[in-house]
PDB file of C-alpha atoms in Angstrom:
ATOM      1  CA  UNK A   1       0.000   0.000   0.000  1.00 44.00           C
ATOM      2  CA  UNK A   2       1.725   3.167  -1.141  1.00 41.00           C
ATOM      3  CA  UNK A   3       1.070   6.682   0.000  1.00 39.00           C
ATOM      4  CA  UNK A   4      -1.198   8.644  -2.299  1.00 40.00           C
ATOM      5  CA  UNK A   5      -3.893  11.296  -2.112  1.00 36.00           C
ATOM      6  CA  UNK A   6      -5.404  10.479   1.269  1.00 37.00           C
ATOM      7  CA  UNK A   7      -8.115   8.376  -0.373  1.00 34.00           C
ATOM      8  CA  UNK A   8      -5.835   5.387  -0.937  1.00 36.00           C
ATOM      9  CA  UNK A   9      -5.842   6.632  -4.521  1.00 33.00           C
ATOM     10  CA  UNK A  10      -9.674   6.431  -4.518  1.00 29.00           C
ATOM     11  CA  UNK A  11      -9.984   2.745  -5.297  1.00 28.00           C
ATOM     12  CA  UNK A  12     -12.586   1.782  -7.912  1.00 27.00           C
ATOM     13  CA  UNK A  13     -13.417  -1.551  -9.508  1.00 28.00           C
ATOM     14  CA  UNK A  14     -13.281  -0.773 -13.210  1.00 30.00           C
ATOM     15  CA  UNK A  15     -10.737   1.051 -15.299  1.00 30.00           C
ATOM     16  CA  UNK A  16     -12.531   3.574 -17.548  1.00 31.00           C
ATOM     17  CA  UNK A  17     -10.200   2.784 -20.417  1.00 32.00           C
ATOM     18  CA  UNK A  18     -11.320  -0.836 -20.603  1.00 34.00           C
ATOM     19  CA  UNK A  19      -9.780  -4.118 -19.374  1.00 35.00           C
ATOM     20  CA  UNK A  20      -6.142  -4.269 -18.513  1.00 37.00           C
ATOM     21  CA  UNK A  21      -3.764  -6.492 -20.423  1.00 38.00           C
ATOM     22  CA  UNK A  22      -0.372  -8.001 -19.700  1.00 41.00           C
ATOM     23  CA  UNK A  23       1.405  -7.134 -22.910  1.00 41.00           C
ATOM     24  CA  UNK A  24       5.207  -7.066 -22.818  1.00 42.00           C
ATOM     25  CA  UNK A  25       6.390  -3.492 -23.243  1.00 46.00           C
ATOM     26  CA  UNK A  26       9.192  -1.123 -22.416  1.00 58.00           C
ATOM     27  CA  UNK A  27       6.627   1.093 -20.668  1.00 68.00           C
ATOM     28  CA  UNK A  28       6.273  -0.210 -17.109  1.00 80.00           C
ATOM     29  CA  UNK A  29       3.227   1.904 -16.177  1.00 85.00           C
ATOM     30  CA  UNK A  30       1.079  -1.211 -15.793  1.00 90.00           C
ATOM     31  CA  UNK A  31       3.670  -2.571 -13.358  1.00 94.00           C
ATOM     32  CA  UNK A  32       3.193   0.316 -10.935  1.00 91.00           C
ATOM     33  CA  UNK A  33       0.586   0.069  -8.191  1.00 92.00           C
ATOM     34  CA  UNK A  34      -2.628   1.954  -8.892  1.00 92.00           C
ATOM     35  CA  UNK A  35      -4.902   1.516  -5.875  1.00 92.00           C
ATOM     36  CA  UNK A  36      -7.772   3.260  -7.671  1.00 91.00           C
ATOM     37  CA  UNK A  37      -8.137   0.199  -9.914  1.00 93.00           C
ATOM     38  CA  UNK A  38      -7.748  -2.417  -7.180  1.00 96.00           C
ATOM     39  CA  UNK A  39     -10.109  -3.894  -4.583  1.00 96.00           C
ATOM     40  CA  UNK A  40      -7.930  -3.632  -1.498  1.00 96.00           C
ATOM     41  CA  UNK A  41      -6.220  -6.947  -2.172  1.00 97.00           C
ATOM     42  CA  UNK A  42      -3.054  -6.197  -0.228  1.00 96.00           C
ATOM     43  CA  UNK A  43      -5.257  -5.150   2.722  1.00 96.00           C
ATOM     44  CA  UNK A  44      -7.094  -8.474   2.766  1.00 97.00           C
ATOM     45  CA  UNK A  45      -5.004 -11.197   1.136  1.00 97.00           C
ATOM     46  CA  UNK A  46      -1.731 -10.739   2.992  1.00 96.00           C
ATOM     47  CA  UNK A  47      -0.917 -11.410   6.650  1.00 96.00           C
ATOM     48  CA  UNK A  48       1.084  -9.134   8.904  1.00 93.00           C
ATOM     49  CA  UNK A  49       2.591  -9.485  12.343  1.00 94.00           C
ATOM     50  CA  UNK A  50       2.877  -6.959  15.143  1.00 94.00           C
ATOM     51  CA  UNK A  51       6.331  -5.402  15.207  1.00 93.00           C
ATOM     52  CA  UNK A  52       8.300  -2.534  13.732  1.00 91.00           C
ATOM     53  CA  UNK A  53       6.166  -2.498  10.573  1.00 93.00           C
ATOM     54  CA  UNK A  54       2.664  -3.111  11.959  1.00 94.00           C
ATOM     55  CA  UNK A  55       1.029  -2.297  15.319  1.00 95.00           C
ATOM     56  CA  UNK A  56      -1.198  -5.423  15.335  1.00 94.00           C
ATOM     57  CA  UNK A  57      -1.432  -8.957  13.948  1.00 95.00           C
ATOM     58  CA  UNK A  58      -3.621  -9.922  10.982  1.00 96.00           C
ATOM     59  CA  UNK A  59      -4.129 -13.301   9.380  1.00 97.00           C
ATOM     60  CA  UNK A  60      -3.999 -13.902   5.635  1.00 97.00           C
ATOM     61  CA  UNK A  61      -7.403 -13.702   3.979  1.00 96.00           C
ATOM     62  CA  UNK A  62      -8.839 -11.425   6.660  1.00 96.00           C
ATOM     63  CA  UNK A  63      -9.600  -7.829   5.722  1.00 96.00           C
ATOM     64  CA  UNK A  64      -7.765  -5.123   7.607  1.00 96.00           C
ATOM     65  CA  UNK A  65     -10.222  -3.438  10.025  1.00 94.00           C
ATOM     66  CA  UNK A  66      -9.344  -0.087   8.456  1.00 95.00           C
ATOM     67  CA  UNK A  67     -10.375  -1.148   4.941  1.00 96.00           C
ATOM     68  CA  UNK A  68     -13.567   0.712   4.056  1.00 95.00           C
ATOM     69  CA  UNK A  69     -16.497  -0.615   2.038  1.00 94.00           C
ATOM     70  CA  UNK A  70     -15.301   1.269  -1.057  1.00 94.00           C
ATOM     71  CA  UNK A  71     -11.808  -0.251  -0.673  1.00 95.00           C
ATOM     72  CA  UNK A  72     -10.231   2.945   0.623  1.00 94.00           C
ATOM     73  CA  UNK A  73      -7.953   2.999   3.665  1.00 94.00           C
ATOM     74  CA  UNK A  74      -9.674   4.640   6.618  1.00 93.00           C
ATOM     75  CA  UNK A  75      -6.394   5.755   8.235  1.00 92.00           C
ATOM     76  CA  UNK A  76      -4.411   6.530   5.100  1.00 89.00           C
ATOM     77  CA  UNK A  77      -3.264   9.991   6.207  1.00 89.00           C
ATOM     78  CA  UNK A  78      -1.918   8.651   9.502  1.00 92.00           C
ATOM     79  CA  UNK A  79      -0.233   5.396   8.461  1.00 92.00           C
ATOM     80  CA  UNK A  80       3.302   6.386   9.414  1.00 88.00           C
ATOM     81  CA  UNK A  81       2.288   8.070  12.639  1.00 91.00           C
ATOM     82  CA  UNK A  82       0.220   5.034  13.598  1.00 93.00           C
ATOM     83  CA  UNK A  83       3.052   2.576  13.064  1.00 91.00           C
ATOM     84  CA  UNK A  84       1.787   1.107   9.773  1.00 94.00           C
ATOM     85  CA  UNK A  85       5.207   1.318   8.126  1.00 93.00           C
ATOM     86  CA  UNK A  86       4.662  -1.934   6.238  1.00 93.00           C
ATOM     87  CA  UNK A  87       1.661  -0.436   4.462  1.00 94.00           C
ATOM     88  CA  UNK A  88       3.677   2.573   3.335  1.00 92.00           C
ATOM     89  CA  UNK A  89       6.611   0.543   2.045  1.00 93.00           C
ATOM     90  CA  UNK A  90       4.565  -2.156   0.296  1.00 94.00           C
ATOM     91  CA  UNK A  91       4.133  -2.147  -3.469  1.00 95.00           C
ATOM     92  CA  UNK A  92       2.311  -4.769  -5.545  1.00 97.00           C
ATOM     93  CA  UNK A  93       3.940  -3.895  -8.908  1.00 97.00           C
ATOM     94  CA  UNK A  94       0.475  -3.400 -10.398  1.00 97.00           C
ATOM     95  CA  UNK A  95      -0.728  -6.887  -9.487  1.00 98.00           C
ATOM     96  CA  UNK A  96      -3.755  -5.507  -7.645  1.00 97.00           C
ATOM     97  CA  UNK A  97      -5.284  -3.760 -10.626  1.00 97.00           C
ATOM     98  CA  UNK A  98      -4.354  -6.637 -12.935  1.00 97.00           C
ATOM     99  CA  UNK A  99      -6.186  -9.179 -10.781  1.00 98.00           C
ATOM    100  CA  UNK A 100      -9.191  -6.950 -10.086  1.00 97.00           C
ATOM    101  CA  UNK A 101      -9.804  -5.411 -13.494  1.00 96.00           C
ATOM    102  CA  UNK A 102      -8.379  -8.006 -15.877  1.00 96.00           C
ATOM    103  CA  UNK A 103      -8.222 -11.482 -14.359  1.00 97.00           C
ATOM    104  CA  UNK A 104     -11.652 -11.171 -12.731  1.00 97.00           C
ATOM    105  CA  UNK A 105     -13.145  -8.449 -14.930  1.00 96.00           C
ATOM    106  CA  UNK A 106     -14.070  -6.170 -12.032  1.00 96.00           C
ATOM    107  CA  UNK A 107     -15.533  -8.884  -9.805  1.00 96.00           C
ATOM    108  CA  UNK A 108     -14.148  -8.492  -6.286  1.00 97.00           C
ATOM    109  CA  UNK A 109     -13.647 -10.822  -3.352  1.00 97.00           C
ATOM    110  CA  UNK A 110     -16.510  -9.009  -1.631  1.00 97.00           C
ATOM    111  CA  UNK A 111     -18.810  -9.623  -4.608  1.00 96.00           C
ATOM    112  CA  UNK A 112     -17.934 -13.325  -4.584  1.00 97.00           C
ATOM    113  CA  UNK A 113     -16.939 -14.488  -1.097  1.00 97.00           C
ATOM    114  CA  UNK A 114     -16.873 -18.041  -2.472  1.00 97.00           C
ATOM    115  CA  UNK A 115     -13.974 -16.969  -4.751  1.00 97.00           C
ATOM    116  CA  UNK A 116     -12.115 -14.916  -2.165  1.00 98.00           C
ATOM    117  CA  UNK A 117      -9.497 -17.539  -1.359  1.00 97.00           C
ATOM    118  CA  UNK A 118      -8.795 -18.115  -5.049  1.00 98.00           C
ATOM    119  CA  UNK A 119      -8.608 -14.376  -5.768  1.00 98.00           C
ATOM    120  CA  UNK A 120      -6.176 -13.869  -2.888  1.00 98.00           C
ATOM    121  CA  UNK A 121      -4.012 -16.741  -4.121  1.00 98.00           C
ATOM    122  CA  UNK A 122      -3.962 -15.332  -7.647  1.00 98.00           C
ATOM    123  CA  UNK A 123      -2.958 -11.941  -6.265  1.00 98.00           C
ATOM    124  CA  UNK A 124       0.045 -13.377  -4.434  1.00 98.00           C
ATOM    125  CA  UNK A 125       1.290 -15.195  -7.538  1.00 98.00           C
ATOM    126  CA  UNK A 126       0.533 -12.185  -9.749  1.00 98.00           C
ATOM    127  CA  UNK A 127       2.655  -9.937  -7.551  1.00 98.00           C
ATOM    128  CA  UNK A 128       5.596 -12.285  -8.084  1.00 98.00           C
ATOM    129  CA  UNK A 129       5.012 -12.328 -11.838  1.00 98.00           C
ATOM    130  CA  UNK A 130       4.759  -8.535 -12.034  1.00 98.00           C
ATOM    131  CA  UNK A 131       7.880  -8.056  -9.936  1.00 98.00           C
ATOM    132  CA  UNK A 132       9.762 -10.303 -12.351  1.00 98.00           C
ATOM    133  CA  UNK A 133       8.462  -8.289 -15.287  1.00 98.00           C
ATOM    134  CA  UNK A 134       9.536  -5.048 -13.646  1.00 97.00           C
ATOM    135  CA  UNK A 135      13.064  -6.380 -13.121  1.00 98.00           C
ATOM    136  CA  UNK A 136      13.230  -7.769 -16.657  1.00 98.00           C
ATOM    137  CA  UNK A 137      12.394  -4.295 -17.957  1.00 96.00           C
ATOM    138  CA  UNK A 138      15.317  -2.765 -16.078  1.00 97.00           C
ATOM    139  CA  UNK A 139      17.290  -0.505 -18.443  1.00 95.00           C
ATOM    140  CA  UNK A 140      20.420  -2.486 -17.631  1.00 96.00           C
ATOM    141  CA  UNK A 141      18.768  -5.640 -19.011  1.00 96.00           C
ATOM    142  CA  UNK A 142      17.343  -3.979 -22.080  1.00 94.00           C
ATOM    143  CA  UNK A 143      20.624  -2.250 -22.873  1.00 94.00           C
ATOM    144  CA  UNK A 144      22.829  -5.300 -22.416  1.00 96.00           C
ATOM    145  CA  UNK A 145      23.885  -8.027 -24.798  1.00 97.00           C
ATOM    146  CA  UNK A 146      21.276 -10.194 -23.064  1.00 97.00           C
ATOM    147  CA  UNK A 147      18.359  -7.955 -24.093  1.00 97.00           C
ATOM    148  CA  UNK A 148      16.823 -10.608 -26.377  1.00 97.00           C
ATOM    149  CA  UNK A 149      16.796 -13.145 -23.546  1.00 97.00           C
ATOM    150  CA  UNK A 150      15.214 -10.596 -21.197  1.00 97.00           C
ATOM    151  CA  UNK A 151      12.486  -9.765 -23.722  1.00 97.00           C
ATOM    152  CA  UNK A 152      11.768 -13.444 -24.385  1.00 97.00           C
ATOM    153  CA  UNK A 153      11.419 -14.231 -20.691  1.00 98.00           C
ATOM    154  CA  UNK A 154       9.246 -11.149 -20.203  1.00 97.00           C
ATOM    155  CA  UNK A 155       6.935 -12.376 -22.973  1.00 97.00           C
ATOM    156  CA  UNK A 156       6.674 -15.736 -21.235  1.00 98.00           C
ATOM    157  CA  UNK A 157       5.861 -14.175 -17.857  1.00 98.00           C
ATOM    158  CA  UNK A 158       3.431 -11.710 -19.456  1.00 97.00           C
ATOM    159  CA  UNK A 159       1.491 -14.569 -21.057  1.00 97.00           C
ATOM    160  CA  UNK A 160       1.116 -16.182 -17.648  1.00 97.00           C
ATOM    161  CA  UNK A 161       0.050 -12.906 -16.028  1.00 97.00           C
ATOM    162  CA  UNK A 162      -2.607 -12.347 -18.694  1.00 97.00           C
ATOM    163  CA  UNK A 163      -4.064 -15.850 -18.445  1.00 97.00           C
ATOM    164  CA  UNK A 164      -6.901 -17.427 -16.480  1.00 97.00           C
ATOM    165  CA  UNK A 165      -6.778 -17.828 -12.694  1.00 98.00           C
ATOM    166  CA  UNK A 166      -5.993 -21.514 -13.119  1.00 98.00           C
ATOM    167  CA  UNK A 167      -2.972 -20.786 -15.301  1.00 98.00           C
ATOM    168  CA  UNK A 168      -1.723 -18.041 -12.990  1.00 98.00           C
ATOM    169  CA  UNK A 169      -1.965 -20.341  -9.971  1.00 98.00           C
ATOM    170  CA  UNK A 170      -0.033 -23.038 -11.833  1.00 97.00           C
ATOM    171  CA  UNK A 171       2.918 -20.733 -12.521  1.00 98.00           C
ATOM    172  CA  UNK A 172       6.191 -22.010 -11.083  1.00 98.00           C
ATOM    173  CA  UNK A 173       7.548 -18.797  -9.562  1.00 97.00           C
ATOM    174  CA  UNK A 174      10.610 -20.533  -8.175  1.00 97.00           C
ATOM    175  CA  UNK A 175      11.659 -21.816 -11.579  1.00 98.00           C
ATOM    176  CA  UNK A 176      11.000 -18.462 -13.252  1.00 98.00           C
ATOM    177  CA  UNK A 177      12.938 -16.594 -10.567  1.00 98.00           C
ATOM    178  CA  UNK A 178      15.813 -19.007 -10.924  1.00 98.00           C
ATOM    179  CA  UNK A 179      16.083 -18.396 -14.653  1.00 98.00           C
ATOM    180  CA  UNK A 180      15.705 -14.656 -14.226  1.00 98.00           C
ATOM    181  CA  UNK A 181      18.303 -14.605 -11.446  1.00 97.00           C
ATOM    182  CA  UNK A 182      20.905 -16.207 -13.705  1.00 97.00           C
ATOM    183  CA  UNK A 183      20.115 -13.669 -16.401  1.00 98.00           C
ATOM    184  CA  UNK A 184      20.378 -10.770 -13.949  1.00 98.00           C
ATOM    185  CA  UNK A 185      23.745 -12.087 -12.804  1.00 97.00           C
ATOM    186  CA  UNK A 186      25.062 -12.063 -16.367  1.00 97.00           C
ATOM    187  CA  UNK A 187      23.771  -8.510 -16.894  1.00 97.00           C
ATOM    188  CA  UNK A 188      25.386  -7.298 -13.675  1.00 97.00           C
ATOM    189  CA  UNK A 189      28.699  -8.941 -14.548  1.00 96.00           C
ATOM    190  CA  UNK A 190      28.651  -7.259 -17.940  1.00 96.00           C
ATOM    191  CA  UNK A 191      27.966  -3.898 -16.314  1.00 93.00           C
ATOM    192  CA  UNK A 192      30.888  -4.380 -13.953  1.00 93.00           C
ATOM    193  CA  UNK A 193      29.507  -2.339 -11.058  1.00 93.00           C
ATOM    194  CA  UNK A 194      29.754  -3.271  -7.366  1.00 96.00           C
ATOM    195  CA  UNK A 195      27.492  -6.083  -6.211  1.00 96.00           C
ATOM    196  CA  UNK A 196      25.190  -5.564  -3.239  1.00 97.00           C
ATOM    197  CA  UNK A 197      22.867  -8.367  -4.310  1.00 96.00           C
ATOM    198  CA  UNK A 198      20.897  -9.595  -1.307  1.00 97.00           C
ATOM    199  CA  UNK A 199      23.022  -7.440   1.009  1.00 97.00           C
ATOM    200  CA  UNK A 200      21.771  -6.397   4.436  1.00 97.00           C
ATOM    201  CA  UNK A 201      22.032  -2.626   4.175  1.00 97.00           C
ATOM    202  CA  UNK A 202      19.603  -1.868   6.981  1.00 96.00           C
ATOM    203  CA  UNK A 203      20.323   1.587   8.437  1.00 97.00           C
ATOM    204  CA  UNK A 204      23.477   1.819   6.287  1.00 97.00           C
ATOM    205  CA  UNK A 205      24.939   5.295   5.886  1.00 98.00           C
ATOM    206  CA  UNK A 206      24.842   5.890   2.141  1.00 98.00           C
ATOM    207  CA  UNK A 207      24.531   9.657   2.274  1.00 98.00           C
ATOM    208  CA  UNK A 208      25.745  11.334  -0.931  1.00 98.00           C
ATOM    209  CA  UNK A 209      27.010   7.997  -2.269  1.00 97.00           C
ATOM    210  CA  UNK A 210      27.311   7.502  -6.022  1.00 96.00           C
ATOM    211  CA  UNK A 211      25.936   4.006  -6.641  1.00 96.00           C
ATOM    212  CA  UNK A 212      26.285   3.983 -10.416  1.00 95.00           C
ATOM    213  CA  UNK A 213      26.134   0.422 -11.721  1.00 95.00           C
ATOM    214  CA  UNK A 214      25.548  -1.106  -8.277  1.00 97.00           C
ATOM    215  CA  UNK A 215      23.550  -4.348  -8.336  1.00 97.00           C
ATOM    216  CA  UNK A 216      20.873  -3.908  -5.637  1.00 98.00           C
ATOM    217  CA  UNK A 217      18.780  -6.963  -6.479  1.00 97.00           C
ATOM    218  CA  UNK A 218      17.121  -8.081  -3.249  1.00 97.00           C
ATOM    219  CA  UNK A 219      19.187  -5.748  -1.064  1.00 98.00           C
ATOM    220  CA  UNK A 220      17.543  -4.833   2.254  1.00 97.00           C
ATOM    221  CA  UNK A 221      17.445  -1.033   2.341  1.00 97.00           C
ATOM    222  CA  UNK A 222      15.186  -0.619   5.345  1.00 96.00           C
ATOM    223  CA  UNK A 223      16.106   2.665   7.068  1.00 96.00           C
ATOM    224  CA  UNK A 224      19.203   3.014   4.868  1.00 98.00           C
ATOM    225  CA  UNK A 225      20.170   6.700   4.774  1.00 98.00           C
ATOM    226  CA  UNK A 226      20.300   7.628   1.094  1.00 98.00           C
ATOM    227  CA  UNK A 227      19.935  11.384   1.506  1.00 98.00           C
ATOM    228  CA  UNK A 228      21.743  13.082  -1.340  1.00 98.00           C
ATOM    229  CA  UNK A 229      22.715   9.733  -2.860  1.00 98.00           C
ATOM    230  CA  UNK A 230      22.645   9.030  -6.588  1.00 98.00           C
ATOM    231  CA  UNK A 231      20.606   5.868  -7.185  1.00 98.00           C
ATOM    232  CA  UNK A 232      19.583   6.838 -10.689  1.00 97.00           C
ATOM    233  CA  UNK A 233      21.848   4.332 -12.449  1.00 96.00           C
ATOM    234  CA  UNK A 234      21.637   1.391 -10.069  1.00 97.00           C
ATOM    235  CA  UNK A 235      20.598  -2.071 -11.249  1.00 97.00           C
ATOM    236  CA  UNK A 236      17.388  -3.834 -10.232  1.00 98.00           C
ATOM    237  CA  UNK A 237      16.210  -1.249  -7.712  1.00 97.00           C
ATOM    238  CA  UNK A 238      12.482  -1.533  -6.926  1.00 97.00           C
ATOM    239  CA  UNK A 239       9.838   0.696  -5.381  1.00 96.00           C
ATOM    240  CA  UNK A 240       9.527  -1.264  -2.109  1.00 96.00           C
ATOM    241  CA  UNK A 241      13.280  -0.882  -1.548  1.00 97.00           C
ATOM    242  CA  UNK A 242      13.047   2.856  -2.134  1.00 97.00           C
ATOM    243  CA  UNK A 243       9.974   3.178   0.077  1.00 96.00           C
ATOM    244  CA  UNK A 244      11.828   1.502   2.938  1.00 96.00           C
ATOM    245  CA  UNK A 245      14.882   3.789   2.751  1.00 97.00           C
ATOM    246  CA  UNK A 246      15.352   7.314   4.128  1.00 97.00           C
ATOM    247  CA  UNK A 247      15.994   9.857   1.414  1.00 97.00           C
ATOM    248  CA  UNK A 248      15.394  13.508   0.679  1.00 97.00           C
ATOM    249  CA  UNK A 249      14.727  15.890  -2.185  1.00 96.00           C
ATOM    250  CA  UNK A 250      18.363  15.598  -3.262  1.00 97.00           C
ATOM    251  CA  UNK A 251      18.270  11.805  -3.640  1.00 98.00           C
ATOM    252  CA  UNK A 252      18.372  10.839  -7.314  1.00 97.00           C
ATOM    253  CA  UNK A 253      16.201   7.910  -8.427  1.00 97.00           C
ATOM    254  CA  UNK A 254      15.692   5.997 -11.675  1.00 96.00           C
ATOM    255  CA  UNK A 255      13.002   7.672 -13.778  1.00 93.00           C
ATOM    256  CA  UNK A 256      10.662   4.696 -13.475  1.00 93.00           C
ATOM    257  CA  UNK A 257      10.491   4.903  -9.671  1.00 94.00           C
ATOM    258  CA  UNK A 258       8.418   7.307  -7.576  1.00 93.00           C
ATOM    259  CA  UNK A 259       9.879   9.573  -4.910  1.00 95.00           C
ATOM    260  CA  UNK A 260       8.295   8.664  -1.548  1.00 93.00           C
ATOM    261  CA  UNK A 261       6.203  11.497  -0.120  1.00 89.00           C
ATOM    262  CA  UNK A 262       8.149  11.694   3.171  1.00 89.00           C
ATOM    263  CA  UNK A 263      11.322  12.483   1.205  1.00 92.00           C
ATOM    264  CA  UNK A 264       9.942  15.890   0.295  1.00 81.00           C
TER     265      UNK A 264
END
């Protein structure tokens, strides 16, 4: 759940432009969360545990008590102050609107309680598929000598994402991630930048650092201080990683990522 306009981006059930698709493309707009075209899936499908990111426990498949009937967040403007850090840092890579508007054609888990478990399961798999697509569209991939392989794998994942619920649920995310991981490793090696893949950079002091070419795939950037840092030419940086870090107006980001509101 990303910060938006105080209405949780005014969630609706149907996209006025028609059904969404999962076509492979350089434009990653469809891989960015748009809560206005979702049905509160992250607020109902996913579990959370009381701790530094959430003030209470919630089981998977149970709607958050703050989720309103129109799928807006009732405490959106006070998420950070209330300790709902996990909601602010979360990003579904556009899986929410894909599942709501395309896979189920606007039918929601509230419309069909008998399908709720299936819809929630599809959402979880879809988020993994969309995250893969976002990484495969990384400029480093598309500008490398492995661009054809990246495009081919993106086409394969896109076909799965645009299929029926049964096909989506049958997707082998582990196998797809394994193949993509090998490809990302080859791209990073070709780029020759420093590798921070999977690194624990929690609360790291990266102020004013120039991270050009750095491989940040899976790096834990929670509370990392990136004020004034240049992250604009990093590899495999995602929105959830950015949301979890501490930056400012001087922090430079890749064009396809949003600047978190608290950064100014």
